[in-house]
C-alpha atoms as one frame of an Amber mdcrd trajectory, in Angstrom:
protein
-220.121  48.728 -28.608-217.861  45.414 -28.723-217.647  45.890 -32.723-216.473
  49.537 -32.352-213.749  48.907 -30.004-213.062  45.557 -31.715-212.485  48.095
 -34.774-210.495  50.621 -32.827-208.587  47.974 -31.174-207.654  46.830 -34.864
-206.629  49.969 -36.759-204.488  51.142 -34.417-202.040  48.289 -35.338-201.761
  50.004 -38.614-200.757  53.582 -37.086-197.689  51.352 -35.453-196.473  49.727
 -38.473-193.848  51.813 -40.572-191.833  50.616 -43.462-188.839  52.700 -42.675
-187.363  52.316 -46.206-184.929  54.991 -47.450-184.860  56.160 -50.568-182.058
  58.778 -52.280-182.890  61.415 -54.872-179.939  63.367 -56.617-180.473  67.282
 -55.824-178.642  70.132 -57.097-175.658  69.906 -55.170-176.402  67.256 -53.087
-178.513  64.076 -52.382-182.122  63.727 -50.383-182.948  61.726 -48.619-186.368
  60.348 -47.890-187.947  57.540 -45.061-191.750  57.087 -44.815-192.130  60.578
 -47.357-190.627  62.547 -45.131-187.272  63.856 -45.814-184.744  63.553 -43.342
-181.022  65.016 -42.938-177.952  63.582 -43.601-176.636  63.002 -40.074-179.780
  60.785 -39.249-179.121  58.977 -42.912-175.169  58.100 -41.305-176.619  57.441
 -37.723-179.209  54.687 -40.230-175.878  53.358 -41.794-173.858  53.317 -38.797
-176.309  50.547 -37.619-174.892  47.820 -39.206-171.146  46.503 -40.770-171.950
  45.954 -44.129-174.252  49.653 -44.672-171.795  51.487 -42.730-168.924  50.307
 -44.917-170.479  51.217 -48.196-171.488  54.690 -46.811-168.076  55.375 -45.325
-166.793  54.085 -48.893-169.111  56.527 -50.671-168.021  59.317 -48.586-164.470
  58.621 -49.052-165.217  58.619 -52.507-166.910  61.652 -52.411-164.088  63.337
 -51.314-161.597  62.309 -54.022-164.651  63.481 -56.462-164.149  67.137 -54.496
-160.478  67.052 -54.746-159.628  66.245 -57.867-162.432  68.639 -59.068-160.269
  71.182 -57.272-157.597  70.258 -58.413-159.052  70.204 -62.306-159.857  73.846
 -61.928-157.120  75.315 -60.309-154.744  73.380 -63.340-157.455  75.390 -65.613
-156.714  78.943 -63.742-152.881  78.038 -64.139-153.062  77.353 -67.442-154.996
  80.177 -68.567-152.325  82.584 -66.098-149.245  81.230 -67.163-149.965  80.629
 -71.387-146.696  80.255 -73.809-145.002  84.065 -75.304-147.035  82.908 -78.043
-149.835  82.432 -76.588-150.353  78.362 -77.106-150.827  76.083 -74.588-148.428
  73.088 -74.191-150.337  69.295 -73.910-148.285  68.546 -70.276-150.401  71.871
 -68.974-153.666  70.634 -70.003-153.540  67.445 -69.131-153.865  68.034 -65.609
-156.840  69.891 -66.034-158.326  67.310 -68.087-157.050  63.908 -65.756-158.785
  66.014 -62.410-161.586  66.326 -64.255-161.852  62.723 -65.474-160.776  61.548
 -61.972-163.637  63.606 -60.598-166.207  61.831 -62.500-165.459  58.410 -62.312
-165.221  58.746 -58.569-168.620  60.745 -58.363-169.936  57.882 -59.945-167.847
  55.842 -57.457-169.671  57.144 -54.880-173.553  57.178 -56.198-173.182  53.589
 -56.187-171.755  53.200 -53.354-174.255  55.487 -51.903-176.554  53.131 -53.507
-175.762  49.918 -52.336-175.480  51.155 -48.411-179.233  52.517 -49.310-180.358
  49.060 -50.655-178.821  46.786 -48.156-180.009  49.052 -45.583-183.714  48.784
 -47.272-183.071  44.511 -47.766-183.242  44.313 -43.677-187.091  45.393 -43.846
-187.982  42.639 -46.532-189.756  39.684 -45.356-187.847  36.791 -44.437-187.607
  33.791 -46.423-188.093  30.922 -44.426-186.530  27.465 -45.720-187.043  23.816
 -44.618-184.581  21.816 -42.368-186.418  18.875 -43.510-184.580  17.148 -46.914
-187.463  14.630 -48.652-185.565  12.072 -50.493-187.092   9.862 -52.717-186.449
   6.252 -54.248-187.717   4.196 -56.874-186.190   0.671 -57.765-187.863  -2.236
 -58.915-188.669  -3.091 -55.366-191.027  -0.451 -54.535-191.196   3.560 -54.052
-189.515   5.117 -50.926-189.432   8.104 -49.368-187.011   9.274 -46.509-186.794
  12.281 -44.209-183.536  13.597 -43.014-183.877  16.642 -40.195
């Protein structure tokens, strides 16, 4: 009887630990997110990030970010439409109309990429809290050899 609650008494530690690591996966049109294999929702992921300075400033970055990516998309497609409305009497397209097309779209990917890694360093730091701490020494060995003799000193 004292072995079986000895062993009850003993897994049930392991029901109460959780890793709470997050972990992002790029979807169609937008990211998952994951903690413990279970996929959670975006708003919990910012409530996660608003936890702390340094996470919460990446994710705010990444979502600022983010919406420059959306913007200049838009703004990339609607210089396509007007391009492809308004085309020369003979029918050419001038380089000053495309270029806004093409510096939207260019724009839009360097700040998607912007924010993925932004979006991935709020993630990691977030995930760096859980890691075990590494523990160092206050005490500083020094050590001495002359011709008198071998010494060693501690400093706290």
């Amino acid at each position: 009887m004292k072995k079986m609650l000895l062993i009850v008494f003993m897994s049930g530690f392991f029901f109460l630990l959780s890793a709470q690591e997050l972990i992002l996966f790029a979807g169609f049109f937008d990211y998952q997110y994951y903690q413990d294999d279970l996929r959670i929702e975006k708003s919990e992921v910012t409530f996660l990030m608003q936890q702390n300075k340094e996470t919460h400033f990446y994710w705010r970055r990444s979502r600022t970010y983010s919406a420059i990516s959306y913007a200049s998309l838009g703004i990339s497609i609607i210089s396509l439409v007007n391009i492809n409305e308004n085309l020369d009497p003979d029918g050419t397209i001038n380089d000053y109309k495309i270029s806004g097309y093409f510096l939207g779209l260019i724009s839009a990917i360097v700040f998607s990429i912007k924010e993925h890694n932004h979006k991935k360093k709020a993630i990691l730091k977030y995930n760096s809290f859980f890691d075990e701490p590494k523990t160092t020494s206050s005490v500083k060995v020094n050590r001495k050899i002359d011709g008198n003799g071998l010494g060693v000193s501690l400093t706290f």
